[in-house]
Amino acid sequence: MGKNNTDFSYQEIVVDDIIFRLYIYEILTSTNQFALDSSLDIYSIIIANKQLKGKGRQGRTWISDNEGNLYFTIVLDNNENIRTLFRLNIITAYALCDTIKDVYSVNVNVKWPNDILYNGKKISGILLEAKMEGNKLNRIVLGVGINLNADKIADEIKNRATTLFLETGEKIDKLEFLKRFLRHFIKWKNWDGDIDKLWDKYSAYYNKEISFHYNNSIEKFIEKGITDDGALIIEDKKGVLKKVYYGEIGYDFGN
Ligand code: BTN
């Protein structure tokens, strides 16, 4: 069994004068939950080698039992507004794509809003969570799970997920990967261009047919891009364009 919550190792990574404080735990329930409940400063990063109850999007579980994979959460500024949260989701996905290209020299793509796919299979997911105080955001935490070095994948997700090691045969030091990610992340965070203009370059499905899952219904659309605040633009069979902020693209397309 793992050690308890008070037992961590500490390191710092400096990127562009920002000091990221790393708290590395053997095992936690969820790095996001830990960061949300903590009073840790901005740019603290919680890492766990394993999570007992890793959180995924839409109330799902993020399987976190392989310490070859990377599970971390960054505490971010609390002066962001809801609009910039959508933007943060997208730029984090762009930063992950750039990091993976940088480290492994392979191309990966984004499945809206922020799954990272390698040849159509998921290798990374992002979960941005915020605590509210009245109608103000009080704490924003950015959680990332990346299937890096694991040499196997859980049976229940085998058909739609993979790991970078399984695909490339390469293993990487987790903290080295994190360091490279932070450089790309800060580059994107400081960038003030329009995120929607770059979507066609990063998206896995731009101008392709997708199955869109929303409120228990599934419908086919063509993906036409995103808006500058992160909504997905989809075109129905009649050529009518819609903007969607919630829901997701299924993995069932093409199967
Ligand atoms: C998704 O469903 O795609 C999002 C997955 C996010 C998983 C990461 S792992 C580190 C951090 N802590 C959590 O509990 N979840 C996120």
mmCIF file of C-alpha atoms and ligand atoms in Angstrom:
data_model
loop_
_atom_site.group_PDB
_atom_site.id
_atom_site.type_symbol
_atom_site.label_atom_id
_atom_site.label_comp_id
_atom_site.label_asym_id
_atom_site.label_seq_id
_atom_site.Cartn_x
_atom_site.Cartn_y
_atom_site.Cartn_z
ATOM 1 C CA MET A 1 0.000 0.000 0.000
ATOM 2 C CA GLY A 2 1.179 3.574 -0.566
ATOM 3 C CA LYS A 3 2.560 6.016 1.894
ATOM 4 C CA ASN A 4 0.346 8.630 3.431
ATOM 5 C CA ASN A 5 -0.388 12.191 2.300
ATOM 6 C CA THR A 6 2.338 13.831 4.339
ATOM 7 C CA ASP A 7 5.072 11.849 2.634
ATOM 8 C CA PHE A 8 6.219 13.567 -0.555
ATOM 9 C CA SER A 9 9.392 14.604 -2.292
ATOM 10 C CA TYR A 10 9.901 18.184 -3.404
ATOM 11 C CA GLN A 11 11.543 19.694 -6.502
ATOM 12 C CA GLU A 12 11.395 22.931 -8.440
ATOM 13 C CA ILE A 13 11.295 23.555 -12.165
ATOM 14 C CA VAL A 14 11.914 27.095 -13.404
ATOM 15 C CA VAL A 15 10.460 28.194 -16.736
ATOM 16 C CA ASP A 16 10.668 31.846 -17.844
ATOM 17 C CA ASP A 17 11.118 33.084 -14.269
ATOM 18 C CA ILE A 18 8.146 31.074 -13.049
ATOM 19 C CA ILE A 19 9.003 28.700 -10.239
ATOM 20 C CA PHE A 20 6.890 25.556 -10.403
ATOM 21 C CA ARG A 21 6.898 23.793 -7.038
ATOM 22 C CA LEU A 22 6.571 20.027 -7.483
ATOM 23 C CA TYR A 23 5.103 17.873 -4.726
ATOM 24 C CA ILE A 24 5.605 14.249 -5.705
ATOM 25 C CA TYR A 25 3.532 11.646 -3.895
ATOM 26 C CA GLU A 26 3.631 7.887 -4.177
ATOM 27 C CA ILE A 27 -0.127 7.562 -4.085
ATOM 28 C CA LEU A 28 -3.076 9.963 -3.772
ATOM 29 C CA THR A 29 -6.798 9.643 -4.235
ATOM 30 C CA SER A 30 -6.731 12.236 -7.030
ATOM 31 C CA THR A 31 -4.167 14.970 -7.695
ATOM 32 C CA ASN A 32 -6.991 17.299 -8.827
ATOM 33 C CA GLN A 33 -8.968 16.756 -5.641
ATOM 34 C CA PHE A 34 -5.851 17.207 -3.534
ATOM 35 C CA ALA A 35 -5.058 20.505 -5.291
ATOM 36 C CA LEU A 36 -8.663 21.728 -5.017
ATOM 37 C CA ASP A 37 -8.766 21.019 -1.283
ATOM 38 C CA SER A 38 -5.326 22.472 -0.605
ATOM 39 C CA SER A 39 -4.230 26.045 -0.052
ATOM 40 C CA LEU A 40 -1.104 25.573 -2.160
ATOM 41 C CA ASP A 41 0.203 28.576 -4.085
ATOM 42 C CA ILE A 42 -0.206 29.223 -7.767
ATOM 43 C CA TYR A 43 2.139 27.113 -9.892
ATOM 44 C CA SER A 44 2.334 24.344 -7.343
ATOM 45 C CA ILE A 45 2.207 20.987 -9.110
ATOM 46 C CA ILE A 46 0.945 17.833 -7.457
ATOM 47 C CA ILE A 47 2.201 14.586 -8.950
ATOM 48 C CA ALA A 48 1.151 11.098 -7.886
ATOM 49 C CA ASN A 49 2.771 7.901 -9.120
ATOM 50 C CA LYS A 50 -0.632 6.278 -8.700
ATOM 51 C CA GLN A 51 -4.134 7.556 -7.971
ATOM 52 C CA LEU A 52 -6.771 5.538 -6.188
ATOM 53 C CA LYS A 53 -9.645 7.463 -7.764
ATOM 54 C CA GLY A 54 -8.323 9.492 -10.672
ATOM 55 C CA LYS A 55 -11.061 11.734 -12.028
ATOM 56 C CA GLY A 56 -11.930 11.896 -15.708
ATOM 57 C CA ARG A 57 -14.289 14.209 -17.560
ATOM 58 C CA GLN A 58 -18.027 13.858 -17.111
ATOM 59 C CA GLY A 59 -17.743 12.025 -13.793
ATOM 60 C CA ARG A 60 -15.728 9.163 -15.255
ATOM 61 C CA THR A 61 -12.744 7.458 -13.643
ATOM 62 C CA TRP A 62 -9.237 7.920 -15.000
ATOM 63 C CA ILE A 63 -7.504 4.576 -14.517
ATOM 64 C CA SER A 64 -4.301 5.514 -12.658
ATOM 65 C CA ASP A 65 -2.703 2.284 -11.486
ATOM 66 C CA ASN A 66 0.420 2.321 -13.648
ATOM 67 C CA GLU A 67 3.304 4.350 -12.322
ATOM 68 C CA GLY A 68 4.880 4.494 -15.760
ATOM 69 C CA ASN A 69 2.202 7.022 -16.628
ATOM 70 C CA LEU A 70 2.126 10.639 -15.561
ATOM 71 C CA TYR A 71 -0.656 12.056 -13.385
ATOM 72 C CA PHE A 72 -0.321 15.692 -12.344
ATOM 73 C CA THR A 73 -2.263 18.828 -11.458
ATOM 74 C CA ILE A 74 -1.139 22.450 -11.693
ATOM 75 C CA VAL A 75 -2.659 25.099 -9.418
ATOM 76 C CA LEU A 76 -3.438 28.152 -11.568
ATOM 77 C CA ASP A 77 -4.296 31.796 -11.058
ATOM 78 C CA ASN A 78 -7.716 32.452 -9.637
ATOM 79 C CA ASN A 79 -8.348 35.575 -11.663
ATOM 80 C CA GLU A 80 -9.339 33.708 -14.800
ATOM 81 C CA ASN A 81 -12.944 33.991 -15.940
ATOM 82 C CA ILE A 82 -15.175 31.286 -17.423
ATOM 83 C CA ARG A 83 -14.320 32.339 -20.968
ATOM 84 C CA THR A 84 -10.618 31.886 -20.377
ATOM 85 C CA LEU A 85 -11.256 28.436 -18.910
ATOM 86 C CA PHE A 86 -12.352 27.223 -22.343
ATOM 87 C CA ARG A 87 -9.252 28.800 -23.805
ATOM 88 C CA LEU A 88 -7.059 27.133 -21.173
ATOM 89 C CA ASN A 89 -8.479 23.733 -22.093
ATOM 90 C CA ILE A 90 -7.571 24.227 -25.730
ATOM 91 C CA ILE A 91 -4.108 25.719 -25.241
ATOM 92 C CA THR A 92 -3.237 22.894 -22.832
ATOM 93 C CA ALA A 93 -4.147 20.429 -25.566
ATOM 94 C CA TYR A 94 -1.984 22.353 -28.071
ATOM 95 C CA ALA A 95 0.883 22.359 -25.560
ATOM 96 C CA LEU A 96 0.585 18.587 -25.078
ATOM 97 C CA CYS A 97 0.636 17.978 -28.839
ATOM 98 C CA ASP A 98 3.757 20.150 -29.163
ATOM 99 C CA THR A 99 5.454 18.364 -26.259
ATOM 100 C CA ILE A 100 4.766 14.907 -27.659
ATOM 101 C CA LYS A 101 6.027 15.973 -31.084
ATOM 102 C CA ASP A 102 9.090 17.485 -29.430
ATOM 103 C CA VAL A 103 9.891 14.386 -27.338
ATOM 104 C CA TYR A 104 8.881 11.508 -29.630
ATOM 105 C CA SER A 105 8.869 13.150 -33.102
ATOM 106 C CA VAL A 106 5.362 11.827 -33.781
ATOM 107 C CA ASN A 107 2.158 13.637 -34.647
ATOM 108 C CA VAL A 108 -0.794 13.558 -32.306
ATOM 109 C CA ASN A 109 -4.127 15.346 -32.588
ATOM 110 C CA VAL A 110 -6.844 16.822 -30.441
ATOM 111 C CA LYS A 111 -10.338 15.403 -30.131
ATOM 112 C CA TRP A 112 -12.504 18.260 -28.905
ATOM 113 C CA PRO A 113 -12.394 19.563 -26.329
ATOM 114 C CA ASN A 114 -9.084 18.225 -25.135
ATOM 115 C CA ASP A 115 -8.370 14.529 -25.588
ATOM 116 C CA ILE A 116 -5.033 13.818 -27.205
ATOM 117 C CA LEU A 117 -5.101 11.018 -29.751
ATOM 118 C CA TYR A 118 -2.395 8.943 -31.374
ATOM 119 C CA ASN A 119 -3.780 7.373 -34.558
ATOM 120 C CA GLY A 120 -7.319 7.724 -33.219
ATOM 121 C CA LYS A 121 -6.544 6.254 -29.775
ATOM 122 C CA LYS A 122 -6.433 8.282 -26.597
ATOM 123 C CA ILE A 123 -3.088 8.862 -24.921
ATOM 124 C CA SER A 124 -3.875 11.859 -22.750
ATOM 125 C CA GLY A 125 -6.780 13.628 -21.087
ATOM 126 C CA ILE A 126 -7.177 16.993 -19.396
ATOM 127 C CA LEU A 127 -9.496 17.881 -16.548
ATOM 128 C CA LEU A 128 -9.768 21.540 -15.621
ATOM 129 C CA GLU A 129 -11.698 22.122 -12.406
ATOM 130 C CA ALA A 130 -12.549 25.252 -10.484
ATOM 131 C CA LYS A 131 -13.859 26.039 -7.044
ATOM 132 C CA MET A 132 -16.390 28.842 -6.849
ATOM 133 C CA GLU A 133 -16.852 31.297 -4.048
ATOM 134 C CA GLY A 134 -20.201 32.955 -4.667
ATOM 135 C CA ASN A 135 -20.040 33.727 -8.378
ATOM 136 C CA LYS A 136 -16.262 34.168 -8.397
ATOM 137 C CA LEU A 137 -13.716 31.531 -9.331
ATOM 138 C CA ASN A 138 -11.639 30.847 -6.290
ATOM 139 C CA ARG A 139 -9.211 28.106 -7.297
ATOM 140 C CA ILE A 140 -8.455 26.682 -10.716
ATOM 141 C CA VAL A 141 -6.657 23.379 -11.090
ATOM 142 C CA LEU A 142 -5.475 21.845 -14.327
ATOM 143 C CA GLY A 143 -5.148 18.055 -14.228
ATOM 144 C CA VAL A 144 -3.405 16.050 -16.917
ATOM 145 C CA GLY A 145 -3.091 12.290 -17.317
ATOM 146 C CA ILE A 146 -0.672 10.982 -19.960
ATOM 147 C CA ASN A 147 -0.103 7.387 -20.906
ATOM 148 C CA LEU A 148 3.658 7.561 -21.205
ATOM 149 C CA ASN A 149 5.714 4.524 -20.236
ATOM 150 C CA ALA A 150 3.118 1.871 -19.419
ATOM 151 C CA ASP A 151 3.636 -1.344 -21.389
ATOM 152 C CA LYS A 152 0.008 -2.399 -21.116
ATOM 153 C CA ILE A 153 -3.404 -0.851 -21.193
ATOM 154 C CA ALA A 154 -6.459 -1.849 -19.151
ATOM 155 C CA ASP A 155 -8.721 -4.301 -21.010
ATOM 156 C CA GLU A 156 -11.803 -2.091 -20.724
ATOM 157 C CA ILE A 157 -10.164 0.748 -22.705
ATOM 158 C CA LYS A 158 -7.913 -1.272 -25.040
ATOM 159 C CA ASN A 159 -9.916 -0.493 -28.168
ATOM 160 C CA ARG A 160 -9.759 3.277 -27.711
ATOM 161 C CA ALA A 161 -6.620 4.056 -25.697
ATOM 162 C CA THR A 162 -2.906 3.424 -25.994
ATOM 163 C CA THR A 163 0.419 4.548 -24.484
ATOM 164 C CA LEU A 164 3.339 6.374 -26.037
ATOM 165 C CA PHE A 165 5.661 3.510 -25.107
ATOM 166 C CA LEU A 166 3.444 0.946 -26.836
ATOM 167 C CA GLU A 167 3.348 3.098 -29.972
ATOM 168 C CA THR A 168 6.957 4.294 -30.178
ATOM 169 C CA GLY A 169 8.977 1.808 -28.097
ATOM 170 C CA GLU A 170 10.517 4.760 -26.228
ATOM 171 C CA LYS A 171 10.499 5.404 -22.496
ATOM 172 C CA ILE A 172 11.031 8.835 -21.004
ATOM 173 C CA ASP A 173 11.723 10.155 -17.536
ATOM 174 C CA LYS A 174 8.403 11.526 -16.288
ATOM 175 C CA LEU A 175 9.876 14.716 -14.863
ATOM 176 C CA GLU A 176 11.785 15.385 -18.078
ATOM 177 C CA PHE A 177 8.475 15.108 -19.967
ATOM 178 C CA LEU A 178 6.821 17.434 -17.456
ATOM 179 C CA LYS A 179 9.625 19.991 -17.799
ATOM 180 C CA ARG A 180 9.213 20.046 -21.576
ATOM 181 C CA PHE A 181 5.439 20.296 -21.230
ATOM 182 C CA LEU A 182 5.747 23.286 -18.887
ATOM 183 C CA ARG A 183 7.878 25.142 -21.438
ATOM 184 C CA HIS A 184 5.226 24.607 -24.121
ATOM 185 C CA PHE A 185 2.416 25.382 -21.697
ATOM 186 C CA ILE A 186 3.901 28.742 -20.674
ATOM 187 C CA LYS A 187 4.579 29.569 -24.332
ATOM 188 C CA TRP A 188 0.885 28.976 -25.112
ATOM 189 C CA LYS A 189 -0.357 30.702 -21.967
ATOM 190 C CA ASN A 190 1.558 33.852 -22.912
ATOM 191 C CA TRP A 191 0.369 33.691 -26.515
ATOM 192 C CA ASP A 192 -2.527 36.016 -27.210
ATOM 193 C CA GLY A 193 -3.458 34.923 -30.731
ATOM 194 C CA ASP A 194 -6.791 33.361 -31.742
ATOM 195 C CA ILE A 195 -6.975 29.699 -30.711
ATOM 196 C CA ASP A 196 -9.624 28.976 -33.366
ATOM 197 C CA LYS A 197 -7.273 29.852 -36.231
ATOM 198 C CA LEU A 198 -4.986 26.917 -35.391
ATOM 199 C CA TRP A 199 -7.657 24.286 -34.827
ATOM 200 C CA ASP A 200 -7.406 22.793 -38.325
ATOM 201 C CA LYS A 201 -3.709 22.105 -37.688
ATOM 202 C CA TYR A 202 -4.277 20.314 -34.368
ATOM 203 C CA SER A 203 -7.702 18.664 -34.707
ATOM 204 C CA ALA A 204 -8.100 14.942 -35.391
ATOM 205 C CA TYR A 205 -11.444 15.485 -37.157
ATOM 206 C CA TYR A 206 -11.411 18.878 -38.857
ATOM 207 C CA ASN A 207 -13.815 18.732 -41.840
ATOM 208 C CA LYS A 208 -14.500 15.051 -41.067
ATOM 209 C CA GLU A 209 -17.634 13.268 -39.969
ATOM 210 C CA ILE A 210 -18.032 12.843 -36.224
ATOM 211 C CA SER A 211 -20.549 11.211 -33.906
ATOM 212 C CA PHE A 212 -21.579 13.829 -31.411
ATOM 213 C CA HIS A 213 -22.795 12.566 -28.027
ATOM 214 C CA TYR A 214 -24.997 14.959 -26.125
ATOM 215 C CA ASN A 215 -27.651 14.352 -23.451
ATOM 216 C CA ASN A 216 -27.934 10.627 -24.262
ATOM 217 C CA SER A 217 -28.353 11.211 -27.996
ATOM 218 C CA ILE A 218 -25.824 10.530 -30.746
ATOM 219 C CA GLU A 219 -25.915 12.333 -34.087
ATOM 220 C CA LYS A 220 -23.583 12.620 -37.069
ATOM 221 C CA PHE A 221 -22.121 16.022 -37.963
ATOM 222 C CA ILE A 222 -19.163 17.421 -39.836
ATOM 223 C CA GLU A 223 -16.645 19.149 -37.602
ATOM 224 C CA LYS A 224 -16.073 22.687 -38.866
ATOM 225 C CA GLY A 225 -13.757 24.178 -36.242
ATOM 226 C CA ILE A 226 -13.965 25.926 -32.889
ATOM 227 C CA THR A 227 -14.854 29.450 -31.793
ATOM 228 C CA ASP A 228 -12.324 31.718 -30.117
ATOM 229 C CA ASP A 229 -13.842 30.845 -26.750
ATOM 230 C CA GLY A 230 -13.456 27.097 -27.301
ATOM 231 C CA ALA A 231 -16.912 25.924 -28.474
ATOM 232 C CA LEU A 232 -17.056 23.281 -31.208
ATOM 233 C CA ILE A 233 -18.647 24.249 -34.530
ATOM 234 C CA ILE A 234 -20.534 21.376 -36.131
ATOM 235 C CA GLU A 235 -22.561 21.154 -39.346
ATOM 236 C CA ASP A 236 -25.659 19.004 -39.553
ATOM 237 C CA LYS A 237 -26.925 17.076 -42.615
ATOM 238 C CA LYS A 238 -28.837 20.125 -43.833
ATOM 239 C CA GLY A 239 -25.729 22.285 -43.772
ATOM 240 C CA VAL A 240 -26.811 24.192 -40.656
ATOM 241 C CA LEU A 241 -23.952 25.224 -38.372
ATOM 242 C CA LYS A 242 -24.228 24.898 -34.577
ATOM 243 C CA LYS A 243 -21.980 25.963 -31.746
ATOM 244 C CA VAL A 244 -21.694 23.498 -28.844
ATOM 245 C CA TYR A 245 -20.024 23.993 -25.502
ATOM 246 C CA TYR A 246 -20.889 20.634 -23.916
ATOM 247 C CA GLY A 247 -21.083 17.027 -25.052
ATOM 248 C CA GLU A 248 -18.368 15.065 -26.780
ATOM 249 C CA ILE A 249 -17.144 13.402 -29.922
ATOM 250 C CA GLY A 250 -17.526 9.636 -29.706
ATOM 251 C CA TYR A 251 -14.901 7.009 -30.418
ATOM 252 C CA ASP A 252 -17.451 5.037 -32.413
ATOM 253 C CA PHE A 253 -16.840 6.836 -35.721
ATOM 254 C CA GLY A 254 -15.322 4.539 -38.271
ATOM 255 C CA ASN A 255 -15.739 1.381 -36.166
HETATM 256 C C1 BTN B 1 -10.392 12.859 -19.261
HETATM 257 O O1 BTN B 1 -11.436 12.288 -18.905
HETATM 258 O O2 BTN B 1 -9.969 12.765 -20.414
HETATM 259 C C2 BTN B 1 -9.622 13.700 -18.282
HETATM 260 C C3 BTN B 1 -8.644 12.868 -17.505
HETATM 261 C C4 BTN B 1 -7.809 13.658 -16.524
HETATM 262 C C5 BTN B 1 -6.966 12.750 -15.661
HETATM 263 C C6 BTN B 1 -5.993 13.509 -14.809
HETATM 264 S S1 BTN B 1 -4.806 12.462 -14.038
HETATM 265 C C7 BTN B 1 -4.253 13.771 -13.045
HETATM 266 C C8 BTN B 1 -5.448 14.595 -12.653
HETATM 267 N N1 BTN B 1 -6.051 14.100 -11.420
HETATM 268 C C9 BTN B 1 -7.239 13.578 -11.604
HETATM 269 O O3 BTN B 1 -7.948 13.058 -10.729
HETATM 270 N N2 BTN B 1 -7.597 13.664 -12.913
HETATM 271 C C10 BTN B 1 -6.576 14.348 -13.684
#
